Short mmCIF file of C-alpha atoms in Angstrom, two decimals:
data_model
loop_
_atom_site.label_atom_id
_atom_site.label_comp_id
_atom_site.label_asym_id
_atom_site.label_seq_id
_atom_site.Cartn_x
_atom_site.Cartn_y
_atom_site.Cartn_z
CA MET N 1 -29.80 -16.76 -15.48
CA THR N 2 -31.19 -16.22 -19.00
CA ARG N 3 -29.85 -13.64 -21.43
CA SER N 4 -32.92 -11.46 -20.90
CA ASP N 5 -32.41 -11.68 -17.11
CA LYS N 6 -28.78 -10.59 -17.49
CA ALA N 7 -29.83 -7.73 -19.74
CA GLY N 8 -32.44 -6.67 -17.22
CA ARG N 9 -29.90 -6.85 -14.39
CA GLY N 10 -27.44 -4.77 -16.45
CA ALA N 11 -30.07 -2.14 -17.19
CA GLU N 12 -31.01 -2.03 -13.50
CA ASN N 13 -27.34 -1.52 -12.50
CA ALA N 14 -26.88 1.19 -15.13
CA LEU N 15 -29.98 3.02 -13.88
CA ARG N 16 -28.78 2.72 -10.27
CA GLU N 17 -25.36 4.12 -11.22
CA HIS N 18 -26.96 6.94 -13.22
CA ASN N 19 -29.13 7.90 -10.25
CA ARG N 20 -26.20 7.67 -7.88
CA LEU N 21 -24.11 9.90 -10.18
CA ALA N 22 -26.86 12.50 -10.14
CA GLN N 23 -26.91 12.38 -6.33
CA VAL N 24 -23.14 12.83 -6.11
CA VAL N 25 -23.17 15.75 -8.58
CA ALA N 26 -25.89 17.38 -6.45
CA LEU N 27 -23.65 16.95 -3.39
CA PHE N 28 -20.86 18.82 -5.22
CA GLY N 29 -23.28 21.75 -5.55
CA LYS N 30 -24.36 21.48 -1.90
CA HIS N 31 -20.75 21.98 -0.76
CA GLY N 32 -20.00 24.82 -3.18
CA LEU N 33 -17.97 22.64 -5.54
CA ARG N 34 -20.13 22.76 -8.68
CA ALA N 35 -17.49 24.68 -10.66
CA VAL N 36 -14.87 22.15 -9.56
CA ALA N 37 -17.16 19.34 -10.76
CA ALA N 38 -17.30 21.09 -14.14
CA ARG N 39 -13.50 21.36 -14.15
CA PHE N 40 -13.31 17.59 -13.63
CA GLY N 41 -15.71 17.04 -16.51
CA PHE N 42 -18.55 15.76 -14.31
CA THR N 43 -21.00 18.50 -15.31
CA GLU N 44 -21.40 21.36 -17.77
CA GLY N 45 -21.01 24.99 -16.73
CA GLN N 46 -18.40 27.43 -15.49
CA LYS N 47 -15.12 25.76 -14.51
CA ALA N 48 -13.00 26.65 -11.51
CA PRO N 49 -9.32 25.86 -10.86
CA LEU N 50 -8.54 23.06 -8.44
CA GLY N 51 -6.94 25.52 -6.04
CA SER N 52 -10.33 27.08 -5.41
CA ALA N 53 -11.56 23.95 -3.60
CA ARG N 54 -11.46 24.27 0.18
CA PRO N 55 -10.28 21.13 2.05
CA GLU N 56 -13.17 21.43 4.53
CA ALA N 57 -15.69 21.45 1.68
CA VAL N 58 -14.15 18.32 0.13
CA VAL N 59 -14.18 16.54 3.51
CA GLY N 60 -17.87 17.43 3.89
CA LEU N 61 -18.53 16.08 0.39
CA LEU N 62 -16.79 12.77 1.13
CA ARG N 63 -18.70 12.45 4.40
CA ASP N 64 -22.03 12.97 2.63
CA ILE N 65 -21.23 10.55 -0.21
CA GLY N 66 -20.97 7.74 2.29
CA PRO N 67 -18.80 4.95 3.70
CA VAL N 68 -16.75 4.21 0.57
CA ALA N 69 -15.80 7.87 0.10
CA ILE N 70 -15.02 8.22 3.82
CA LYS N 71 -12.70 5.22 3.75
CA PHE N 72 -11.03 6.52 0.59
CA GLY N 73 -10.58 9.90 2.28
CA GLN N 74 -8.89 8.14 5.20
CA ILE N 75 -6.46 6.55 2.73
CA LEU N 76 -5.79 9.96 1.16
CA ALA N 77 -5.08 11.34 4.63
CA MET N 78 -1.97 9.15 4.66
CA ARG N 79 -0.76 10.25 1.21
CA SER N 80 1.54 13.10 2.18
CA ASP N 81 3.52 12.33 -0.98
CA LEU N 82 0.53 13.59 -2.98
CA LEU N 83 -1.26 16.20 -0.87
CA ASP N 84 -0.18 19.33 0.97
CA PRO N 85 -0.32 19.45 4.80
CA GLU N 86 -3.57 21.45 4.97
CA TRP N 87 -5.34 18.73 2.97
CA ILE N 88 -3.89 15.98 5.15
CA GLU N 89 -5.01 17.78 8.30
CA ALA N 90 -8.57 18.17 6.98
CA LEU N 91 -8.84 14.55 5.77
CA THR N 92 -7.70 13.16 9.13
CA THR N 93 -10.98 14.42 10.62
CA LEU N 94 -12.93 11.78 8.68
CA GLN N 95 -14.19 9.11 11.08
CA ASP N 96 -15.64 5.76 10.07
CA ARG N 97 -18.15 5.65 12.93
CA VAL N 98 -21.89 5.16 12.50
CA PRO N 99 -24.79 4.36 14.84
CA ALA N 100 -25.22 0.65 15.49
CA LEU N 101 -28.15 -1.11 13.85
CA PRO N 102 -30.89 -2.43 16.15
CA PHE N 103 -30.41 -6.07 17.15
CA GLU N 104 -33.69 -7.16 15.52
CA ILE N 105 -32.20 -6.17 12.14
CA VAL N 106 -28.86 -7.98 12.49
CA ARG N 107 -30.17 -11.07 14.31
CA PRO N 108 -31.60 -12.76 11.17
CA MET N 109 -28.31 -12.19 9.34
CA ILE N 110 -26.31 -13.76 12.17
CA GLU N 111 -28.58 -16.79 12.39
CA GLU N 112 -28.55 -17.33 8.64
CA ALA N 113 -24.75 -17.09 8.59
CA ILE N 114 -24.13 -19.50 11.52
CA GLY N 115 -26.78 -21.94 10.34
CA GLY N 116 -28.93 -21.95 13.48
CA SER N 117 -30.49 -19.88 16.21
CA ILE N 118 -28.33 -17.68 18.41
CA GLU N 119 -29.47 -19.68 21.46
CA SER N 120 -28.22 -22.92 19.89
CA CYS N 121 -24.66 -21.57 19.62
CA PHE N 122 -24.30 -19.00 22.40
CA ALA N 123 -25.00 -19.13 26.13
CA ARG N 124 -25.16 -15.33 26.18
CA PHE N 125 -25.37 -12.71 23.43
CA ASP N 126 -25.31 -8.95 24.13
CA GLU N 127 -27.90 -7.23 21.98
CA GLU N 128 -26.21 -3.83 22.39
CA ALA N 129 -23.24 -3.49 20.06
CA LEU N 130 -19.78 -2.80 21.50
CA ALA N 131 -18.86 -0.71 18.44
CA ALA N 132 -20.13 0.02 14.95
CA ALA N 133 -18.51 1.12 11.71
CA SER N 134 -19.68 1.48 8.13
CA ILE N 135 -18.85 -2.12 7.17
CA ALA N 136 -19.69 -4.09 10.32
CA GLN N 137 -20.60 -3.92 13.99
CA VAL N 138 -19.46 -6.12 16.88
CA HIS N 139 -21.26 -7.74 19.81
CA ALA N 140 -19.96 -9.50 22.90
CA ALA N 141 -21.11 -13.08 23.48
CA THR N 142 -20.33 -16.29 25.38
CA LEU N 143 -20.12 -19.71 23.72
CA LEU N 144 -21.93 -22.72 25.15
CA ASP N 145 -18.65 -23.96 26.67
CA GLY N 146 -18.20 -20.67 28.57
CA ARG N 147 -15.53 -19.02 26.38
CA GLU N 148 -16.06 -15.31 25.80
CA VAL N 149 -16.01 -14.15 22.20
CA ILE N 150 -16.59 -11.20 19.91
CA VAL N 151 -19.14 -11.57 17.09
CA LYS N 152 -18.60 -9.32 14.10
CA VAL N 153 -21.49 -9.02 11.64
CA ARG N 154 -21.50 -7.22 8.31
CA ARG N 155 -24.14 -4.53 7.90
CA PRO N 156 -27.04 -5.63 5.65
CA GLY N 157 -26.99 -4.16 2.14
CA ILE N 158 -23.47 -2.76 2.50
CA GLU N 159 -22.06 -4.98 -0.27
CA ARG N 160 -24.39 -3.47 -2.88
CA ILE N 161 -23.67 0.08 -1.64
CA VAL N 162 -19.91 -0.49 -1.79
CA ASP N 163 -20.12 -2.09 -5.25
CA VAL N 164 -22.09 0.81 -6.75
CA ASP N 165 -20.00 3.55 -5.13
CA LEU N 166 -16.68 1.93 -6.05
CA ARG N 167 -17.68 1.72 -9.71
CA LEU N 168 -18.89 5.31 -9.58
CA LEU N 169 -15.71 6.63 -7.94
CA ARG N 170 -13.51 4.86 -10.51
CA ARG N 171 -15.64 6.27 -13.31
CA LEU N 172 -15.28 9.78 -11.88
CA ALA N 173 -11.53 9.24 -11.42
CA ARG N 174 -11.08 8.33 -15.09
CA MET N 175 -13.11 11.38 -16.15
CA ALA N 176 -10.96 13.62 -13.94
CA GLU N 177 -7.73 12.14 -15.33
CA ARG N 178 -8.87 12.94 -18.87
CA SER N 179 -10.00 16.48 -18.03
CA VAL N 180 -7.30 17.69 -15.62
CA PRO N 181 -3.62 17.06 -16.47
CA GLU N 182 -2.40 17.73 -12.92
CA ILE N 183 -4.74 15.01 -11.62
CA ARG N 184 -2.98 12.37 -13.72
CA ARG N 185 0.13 12.33 -11.54
CA LEU N 186 -2.05 11.34 -8.59
CA LYS N 187 -3.07 8.20 -10.55
CA PRO N 188 -6.50 8.15 -8.91
CA ASP N 189 -7.79 5.16 -10.90
CA GLU N 190 -4.77 3.05 -9.91
CA MET N 191 -5.16 4.18 -6.31
CA LEU N 192 -8.87 3.31 -6.36
CA ARG N 193 -8.15 -0.11 -7.85
CA HIS N 194 -5.76 -0.88 -5.00
CA PHE N 195 -8.29 0.56 -2.53
CA ALA N 196 -11.05 -1.63 -4.02
CA GLU N 197 -8.96 -4.77 -3.55
CA ASN N 198 -8.33 -3.93 0.11
CA LEU N 199 -11.97 -3.05 0.68
CA ASP N 200 -13.06 -6.34 -0.87
CA HIS N 201 -10.89 -8.17 1.67
CA GLU N 202 -12.36 -6.07 4.47
CA MET N 203 -15.88 -6.96 3.32
CA ASP N 204 -15.01 -10.68 3.62
CA LEU N 205 -15.02 -11.27 7.39
CA SER N 206 -13.48 -14.72 6.93
CA ALA N 207 -10.45 -13.00 5.36
CA GLU N 208 -9.84 -11.26 8.68
CA ALA N 209 -9.73 -14.68 10.34
CA ARG N 210 -7.23 -16.01 7.79
CA ASN N 211 -5.06 -12.90 8.12
CA SER N 212 -5.13 -13.07 11.90
CA GLU N 213 -4.02 -16.70 11.93
CA ALA N 214 -1.32 -16.29 9.25
CA ILE N 215 0.25 -13.13 10.68
CA GLY N 216 -0.45 -14.30 14.23
CA ALA N 217 1.77 -17.35 13.67
CA PHE N 218 4.66 -14.99 12.89
CA LEU N 219 3.87 -12.62 15.77
CA ALA N 220 3.74 -15.50 18.25
CA GLY N 221 7.51 -15.81 17.90
CA LEU N 222 7.77 -12.24 19.20
CA GLY N 223 5.49 -12.91 22.17
CA VAL N 224 2.51 -11.10 20.63
CA ARG N 225 -1.02 -12.53 20.90
CA THR N 226 -3.76 -12.50 18.28
CA ALA N 227 -7.34 -13.76 18.61
CA LYS N 228 -8.30 -17.34 17.75
CA PHE N 229 -11.36 -17.79 15.54
CA GLU N 230 -14.27 -20.23 15.67
CA TRP N 231 -14.19 -21.49 12.10
CA GLU N 232 -17.47 -23.41 12.41
CA LEU N 233 -19.25 -20.09 12.98
CA THR N 234 -17.14 -17.88 10.68
CA GLY N 235 -17.89 -16.89 7.08
CA ARG N 236 -18.01 -13.88 4.74
CA ARG N 237 -20.79 -12.11 6.66
CA VAL N 238 -20.03 -13.09 10.26
CA ASN N 239 -16.93 -14.06 12.22
CA VAL N 240 -16.60 -15.21 15.80
CA GLN N 241 -13.30 -14.62 17.54
CA GLU N 242 -11.73 -14.96 20.96
CA ARG N 243 -12.16 -11.90 23.17
CA LEU N 244 -8.80 -10.58 24.36
CA TYR N 245 -8.92 -8.96 27.79
CA GLY N 246 -6.52 -6.25 28.87
CA SER N 247 -6.00 -2.52 28.81
CA PRO N 248 -6.73 -0.84 25.47
CA ALA N 249 -3.54 0.83 24.30
CA SER N 250 -5.57 4.00 23.81
CA ALA N 251 -6.09 4.19 27.61
CA LEU N 252 -2.51 4.87 28.68
CA ASP N 253 -3.43 6.29 32.10
CA HIS N 254 -5.23 3.06 32.98
CA ALA N 255 -2.22 1.07 31.79
CA ARG N 256 0.10 3.09 34.03
CA GLU N 257 -2.21 2.52 36.99
CA ARG N 258 -1.96 -1.23 36.37
CA GLY N 259 1.83 -0.99 36.46
CA ILE N 260 2.32 -2.08 32.87
CA ASP N 261 5.86 -1.80 31.55
CA LEU N 262 5.13 0.75 28.83
CA GLN N 263 8.77 1.00 27.73
CA GLY N 264 8.87 -2.75 27.21
CA MET N 265 5.53 -2.60 25.39
CA ALA N 266 6.87 0.13 23.09
CA ASN N 267 9.83 -2.07 22.21
CA THR N 268 7.65 -5.14 21.56
CA TYR N 269 5.20 -3.11 19.50
CA SER N 270 7.87 -1.49 17.31
CA GLN N 271 9.62 -4.84 16.78
CA ALA N 272 6.30 -6.43 15.83
CA VAL N 273 5.39 -3.75 13.28
CA LEU N 274 8.86 -3.48 11.72
CA ARG N 275 9.38 -7.25 11.50
CA MET N 276 5.91 -7.83 10.08
CA ILE N 277 6.73 -5.43 7.27
CA ILE N 278 10.40 -6.15 6.60
CA MET N 279 10.85 -9.80 7.51
CA ASN N 280 7.37 -11.34 7.16
CA GLY N 281 6.20 -9.33 4.14
CA GLN N 282 2.57 -9.41 5.32
CA PHE N 283 1.56 -6.94 8.01
CA HIS N 284 -1.27 -5.40 10.01
CA ALA N 285 -1.85 -2.19 8.04
CA ASP N 286 -3.80 -0.33 10.73
CA PRO N 287 -1.92 -0.80 14.06
CA HIS N 288 -3.50 2.22 15.77
CA PRO N 289 -4.09 2.18 19.56
CA GLY N 290 -7.67 0.94 19.19
CA ASN N 291 -6.38 -2.28 17.63
CA VAL N 292 -3.73 -2.95 20.31
CA PHE N 293 -4.18 -4.34 23.84
CA PHE N 294 -1.85 -4.56 26.82
CA LEU N 295 -2.55 -8.07 28.14
CA ALA N 296 -1.62 -9.82 31.38
CA ASN N 297 2.06 -10.58 32.09
CA ASN N 298 3.11 -7.57 29.98
CA ARG N 299 2.12 -9.25 26.73
CA LEU N 300 0.89 -7.38 23.67
CA GLY N 301 -2.21 -8.24 21.65
CA PHE N 302 -3.29 -7.22 18.13
CA ILE N 303 -6.90 -7.32 16.92
CA ASP N 304 -8.81 -6.45 13.73
CA PHE N 305 -6.83 -7.81 10.79
CA GLY N 306 -9.35 -6.53 8.26
CA SER N 307 -6.74 -4.19 6.74
CA VAL N 308 -3.56 -6.04 5.78
CA GLY N 309 -0.64 -4.96 3.59
CA THR N 310 1.82 -7.01 1.57
CA LEU N 311 5.44 -6.17 0.77
CA LEU N 312 6.56 -8.42 -2.06
CA PRO N 313 10.19 -9.63 -2.19
CA LYS N 314 10.84 -7.45 -5.26
CA ARG N 315 9.64 -4.35 -3.44
CA ARG N 316 11.63 -5.27 -0.35
CA ASP N 317 14.76 -5.57 -2.50
CA GLU N 318 14.05 -2.10 -3.86
CA LEU N 319 13.85 -0.79 -0.31
CA VAL N 320 17.20 -2.45 0.44
CA ARG N 321 18.70 -0.79 -2.64
CA LEU N 322 17.31 2.56 -1.49
CA GLY N 323 18.72 2.07 2.01
CA LEU N 324 22.16 1.12 0.69
CA ALA N 325 22.15 4.11 -1.67
CA ILE N 326 21.30 6.46 1.20
CA ALA N 327 23.92 4.86 3.48
CA THR N 328 26.64 5.27 0.84
CA GLU N 329 25.41 8.76 -0.15
CA ASP N 330 24.78 7.51 -3.69
CA VAL N 331 22.45 10.31 -4.76
CA ALA N 332 21.99 8.92 -8.28
CA GLY N 333 21.04 5.55 -6.80
CA VAL N 334 18.41 7.16 -4.55
CA ALA N 335 17.00 9.03 -7.55
CA ASP N 336 16.93 5.79 -9.56
CA VAL N 337 14.69 4.05 -7.02
CA LEU N 338 12.34 7.02 -6.59
CA MET N 339 12.02 7.38 -10.37
CA LEU N 340 11.33 3.65 -10.69
CA TRP N 341 8.53 3.87 -8.13
CA ALA N 342 7.01 6.92 -9.85
CA GLY N 343 6.96 5.24 -13.27
CA ASP N 344 10.03 7.09 -14.63
CA PRO N 345 8.30 10.42 -15.44
CA GLU N 346 10.00 13.36 -17.11
CA VAL N 347 11.67 15.45 -14.39
CA ASP N 348 14.63 17.77 -14.03
CA ARG N 349 17.04 15.02 -13.00
CA ASP N 350 19.90 17.35 -12.06
CA ARG N 351 17.66 19.44 -9.80
CA LEU N 352 16.21 16.27 -8.24
CA GLU N 353 19.68 14.95 -7.40
CA LEU N 354 20.67 18.30 -5.88
CA ALA N 355 17.57 18.20 -3.67
CA LEU N 356 18.28 14.60 -2.65
CA ALA N 357 21.90 15.47 -1.84
CA ALA N 358 20.71 18.27 0.44
CA LEU N 359 18.26 15.88 2.14
CA ILE N 360 20.92 13.22 2.74
CA ASP N 361 23.33 15.87 4.01
CA ARG N 362 20.66 17.09 6.45
CA PHE N 363 20.74 13.74 8.32
CA ARG N 364 24.37 12.73 7.68
CA ASP N 365 25.81 13.40 11.14
CA ILE N 366 22.75 12.47 13.17
CA VAL N 367 22.95 9.26 15.18
CA LEU N 368 20.31 6.77 14.02
CA GLY N 369 18.66 6.66 17.42
CA GLN N 370 18.17 10.44 17.31
CA ILE N 371 16.47 10.52 13.92
CA ASP N 372 12.85 11.63 14.00
CA LEU N 373 11.15 9.44 11.39
CA SER N 374 8.22 11.83 11.13
CA GLU N 375 10.62 14.63 10.16
CA VAL N 376 12.33 12.39 7.61
CA PHE N 377 8.97 11.43 6.08
CA GLN N 378 7.80 15.04 6.09
CA ARG N 379 10.87 16.18 4.15
CA VAL N 380 10.76 13.25 1.74
CA PHE N 381 7.05 13.78 1.05
CA ALA N 382 7.64 17.49 0.40
CA LEU N 383 10.34 16.56 -2.10
CA LEU N 384 8.07 14.02 -3.81
CA ARG N 385 5.31 16.61 -4.12
CA GLU N 386 7.74 19.19 -5.50
CA PHE N 387 8.90 16.86 -8.27
CA GLN N 388 5.48 15.22 -8.70
CA LEU N 389 6.77 11.73 -7.93
CA ALA N 390 3.90 9.59 -6.64
CA LEU N 391 4.56 6.42 -4.66
CA PRO N 392 2.95 3.10 -5.62
CA PRO N 393 -0.10 2.32 -3.41
CA ASP N 394 1.56 -0.67 -1.69
CA LEU N 395 4.53 1.45 -0.60
CA ALA N 396 2.24 4.26 0.51
CA LEU N 397 0.51 1.70 2.76
CA VAL N 398 3.88 0.69 4.23
CA LEU N 399 4.75 4.31 5.02
CA ARG N 400 1.31 4.95 6.47
CA THR N 401 1.79 1.96 8.78
CA LEU N 402 5.24 3.15 9.85
CA LEU N 403 3.92 6.65 10.59
CA THR N 404 1.05 5.19 12.63
CA ALA N 405 3.54 3.04 14.54
CA GLU N 406 5.96 5.87 15.25
CA GLY N 407 3.21 8.17 16.46
CA PHE N 408 1.85 5.45 18.75
CA VAL N 409 5.28 4.56 20.17
CA ARG N 410 5.96 8.20 21.01
CA ARG N 411 2.66 8.32 22.91
CA ILE N 412 3.54 5.16 24.86
CA ASP N 413 7.11 6.24 25.63
CA PRO N 414 8.24 9.70 24.42
CA SER N 415 11.90 8.72 24.96
CA TYR N 416 11.69 5.67 22.69
CA ASP N 417 13.22 5.92 19.19
CA ILE N 418 11.71 3.49 16.72
CA ALA N 419 14.40 4.50 14.21
CA SER N 420 17.03 2.82 16.40
CA GLN N 421 15.40 -0.53 15.62
CA LEU N 422 16.02 -0.17 11.89
CA ALA N 423 19.79 -0.77 11.94
CA PRO N 424 19.65 -4.37 13.30
CA LEU N 425 16.89 -5.24 10.81
CA ALA N 426 18.92 -3.77 7.95
CA LYS N 427 21.86 -5.99 8.96
CA GLU N 428 19.59 -9.03 8.99
CA LEU N 429 18.37 -8.21 5.50
CA LEU N 430 21.91 -7.81 4.21
CA ARG N 431 22.94 -11.13 5.79
CA GLU N 432 19.95 -12.75 4.12
CA ARG N 433 20.90 -11.30 0.74
CA ILE N 434 24.44 -12.70 0.90
CA SER N 435 23.54 -16.03 2.49
CA PRO N 436 24.79 -19.17 0.64
CA ALA N 437 21.21 -20.25 -0.08
CA ARG N 438 20.32 -16.87 -1.62
CA LEU N 439 23.53 -16.78 -3.66
CA ARG N 440 22.94 -20.32 -4.93
CA ALA N 441 19.39 -19.41 -5.97
CA GLU N 442 20.50 -16.22 -7.74
CA GLY N 443 23.40 -18.07 -9.33
CA GLY N 444 21.02 -20.65 -10.71
CA LYS N 445 18.84 -17.93 -12.22
CA LEU N 446 21.88 -16.23 -13.74
CA PHE N 447 23.18 -19.51 -15.20
CA GLY N 448 19.80 -20.22 -16.75
CA ALA N 449 19.53 -16.73 -18.20
CA LEU N 450 23.04 -16.91 -19.67
CA GLY N 451 22.24 -20.34 -21.09
CA ARG N 452 19.17 -19.01 -22.86
CA ALA N 453 21.18 -16.05 -24.15
CA THR N 454 23.91 -18.39 -25.46
CA LEU N 455 21.35 -20.52 -27.29
CA SER N 456 19.97 -17.39 -28.97
CA ALA N 457 23.45 -16.10 -29.88
CA PRO N 458 23.68 -17.87 -33.29
CA ALA N 459 20.44 -16.26 -34.43
CA MET N 460 21.67 -12.90 -33.17
CA ILE N 461 25.01 -13.29 -34.97
CA SER N 462 23.23 -14.32 -38.18
CA GLN N 463 21.13 -11.19 -38.01
CA LEU N 464 24.21 -9.06 -37.36
CA GLU N 465 25.95 -10.66 -40.37
CA LYS N 466 22.99 -9.71 -42.56
CA LEU N 467 23.14 -6.17 -41.31
CA ALA N 468 26.84 -5.97 -42.03
CA ARG N 469 26.43 -7.35 -45.60
CA THR N 470 23.89 -4.69 -46.50
CA GLY N 471 26.27 -1.93 -45.46
CA THR N 472 23.48 -0.09 -43.68
CA ILE N 473 22.27 -0.36 -40.12
CA PRO N 474 18.88 1.10 -39.22
CA VAL N 475 19.28 2.64 -35.77
CA SER N 476 16.55 4.27 -33.67
CA ILE N 477 17.31 5.62 -30.20
CA ALA N 478 14.75 7.49 -28.15
CA GLY N 479 15.80 10.90 -26.91
CA SER N 480 15.44 9.81 -23.27
CA ASP N 481 17.66 6.77 -23.87
CA LEU N 482 20.26 8.90 -25.64
CA ASP N 483 20.26 11.22 -22.63
CA LYS N 484 20.90 8.23 -20.35
CA LEU N 485 23.82 7.09 -22.51
CA MET N 486 25.34 10.58 -22.52
CA ARG N 487 25.04 10.86 -18.73
CA GLY N 488 26.27 7.32 -18.20
CA SER N 489 23.62 6.79 -15.53
CA ARG N 490 22.77 3.39 -14.17
CA PRO N 491 19.52 1.77 -15.42
CA ARG N 492 16.49 3.15 -13.62
CA ASN N 493 13.67 0.89 -14.72
CA GLY N 494 12.86 -2.52 -16.09
CA SER N 495 13.56 -1.65 -19.77
CA ASP N 496 16.63 0.61 -19.53
CA TYR N 497 18.98 -2.38 -19.33
CA GLN N 498 18.28 -3.01 -23.05
CA VAL N 499 20.00 0.20 -24.15
CA TYR N 500 23.55 -0.98 -23.45
CA PRO N 501 23.23 -4.44 -25.05
CA ALA N 502 21.73 -2.72 -28.09
CA ALA N 503 24.77 -0.43 -28.32
CA LEU N 504 27.09 -3.47 -28.13
CA ALA N 505 25.07 -5.22 -30.84
CA ILE N 506 25.47 -2.20 -33.13
CA CYS N 507 29.24 -2.24 -32.53
CA ALA N 508 29.32 -5.97 -33.31
CA ALA N 509 27.53 -5.37 -36.61
CA VAL N 510 29.90 -2.55 -37.57
CA THR N 511 33.05 -4.63 -36.90
CA TYR N 512 31.81 -7.92 -38.41
CA SER N 513 33.30 -7.51 -41.88
CA THR N 514 36.78 -6.45 -40.68
CA GLU N 515 37.05 -8.03 -37.20
CA PRO N 516 34.78 -11.11 -37.06
CA THR N 517 36.36 -12.40 -33.83
CA LEU N 518 35.85 -9.09 -32.09
CA SER N 519 32.32 -8.96 -33.47
CA LEU N 520 31.57 -12.40 -31.99
CA VAL N 521 32.94 -11.34 -28.59
CA LEU N 522 30.82 -8.16 -28.64
CA ALA N 523 27.72 -10.16 -29.58
CA LEU N 524 28.26 -12.60 -26.71
CA ILE N 525 28.83 -9.73 -24.27
CA SER N 526 25.65 -8.09 -25.56
CA ALA N 527 23.66 -11.30 -25.03
CA GLY N 528 25.15 -11.82 -21.57
CA SER N 529 24.54 -8.26 -20.41
CA LEU N 530 20.97 -8.48 -21.68
CA ALA N 531 20.44 -11.62 -19.59
CA VAL N 532 22.00 -10.05 -16.50
CA GLY N 533 19.90 -6.91 -16.99
CA ARG N 534 16.71 -8.95 -17.16
CA LEU N 535 17.66 -10.78 -13.99
CA TRP N 536 18.49 -7.54 -12.12
CA SER N 537 15.25 -5.88 -13.21
CA ARG N 538 13.12 -8.62 -11.68
#
């Protein structure tokens, strides 16, 4: 592509975005939100406070903007840490369902993607779609060898629509962050960036196949089935997967008529979801009843791995720290983790710890199996909203998945307590953390960090000696760090561990001229604690 072609393409994209922005601004007016648009900085004119926006009007706006806004609204519907209950209730009404495209429109796309005619690959192909959503629609078919499959095809033109609307939404989010201080705590641009990454994976239909195989290998050990894919016919725009037959988990009456062991299914389902998240680290992020099947021989099946979450080891360790802090009623430790996740904002720490103590006390004498996770989440989310502590998007996805799972399990078997499954998993995690292999690995990291600190000690001591000779020591301590030192609180984020080594270094400099041995010891302790702090903060 020549430079003039690129310039022309850029101008065309800019014009498309400008026109789309005008359309969206007009939609704000249609739903009575023009003054709110002005408050966000989208338009000129009279500004209205955010509280004047009605949830129903915003839901109507998102629905009219299109598939990207609808999907984003569905994500917001799971962010009870950010939004009040009336907003959550309104956003849950957003449905990603659209009329299916006629077969004559999707047929050319399928044939181009599979590299041949439909008749050359399929013995039968149903022209009427089984289901349709904003990204893709699915058709039933039979391969030439007689195996029954599902063919998922991406809607034509959807990639360009998603690309334009994602850029527009992020642009609007940045404008709103600049114009409205209370919007900043929601971190809409960060949330949209995470949303865009997930949506990009959902647009790639071959990614669903990879996710299904990778997570399916883990689930197979729990007796859970996932669909196999025909890789010769699968790509970004089309995938072909095994059709799983059974009772949809959404049709519980039919399952009862078939004599399915629903209590056993509830146990298998909860184990699958919890172990995917906690032990596997990669999990099906949308395990609602429509994506679950009760198969023959009381086996469970999962479909549609387009939405997948990841819990990195570092985040899992943070969850372990939070769990241990709650179990030991370490209120400061619980606050540390929540503050870390929220980016360490300025809050009334004493009031936060009092609120956390009351929350922990509320569930202290309740047996684990009797804990209602939805009530726990409801109270935690209310506390997060009160102190304006937003969760990172990856953790919000974990909590959304857990809430979906708990609600589903209670529908399958109202007497089943998913919370009772958490204790054995917590023990497994603790055993893993203190296993010889884990200790050897952490010991190796610690030894290496201490070695690097020791090698840098001479330079540090030389610098301290220079400071001592001058008779003056320039010291600068931020007010927040001084507050931490006065409270004696444990480090709360990745940089706080530097405060204490810095204090030791100052003491070493002060004592160098009169107590050189003591000064050397303090310098080595400072270097060692700095290394340990770096290791712990990872």
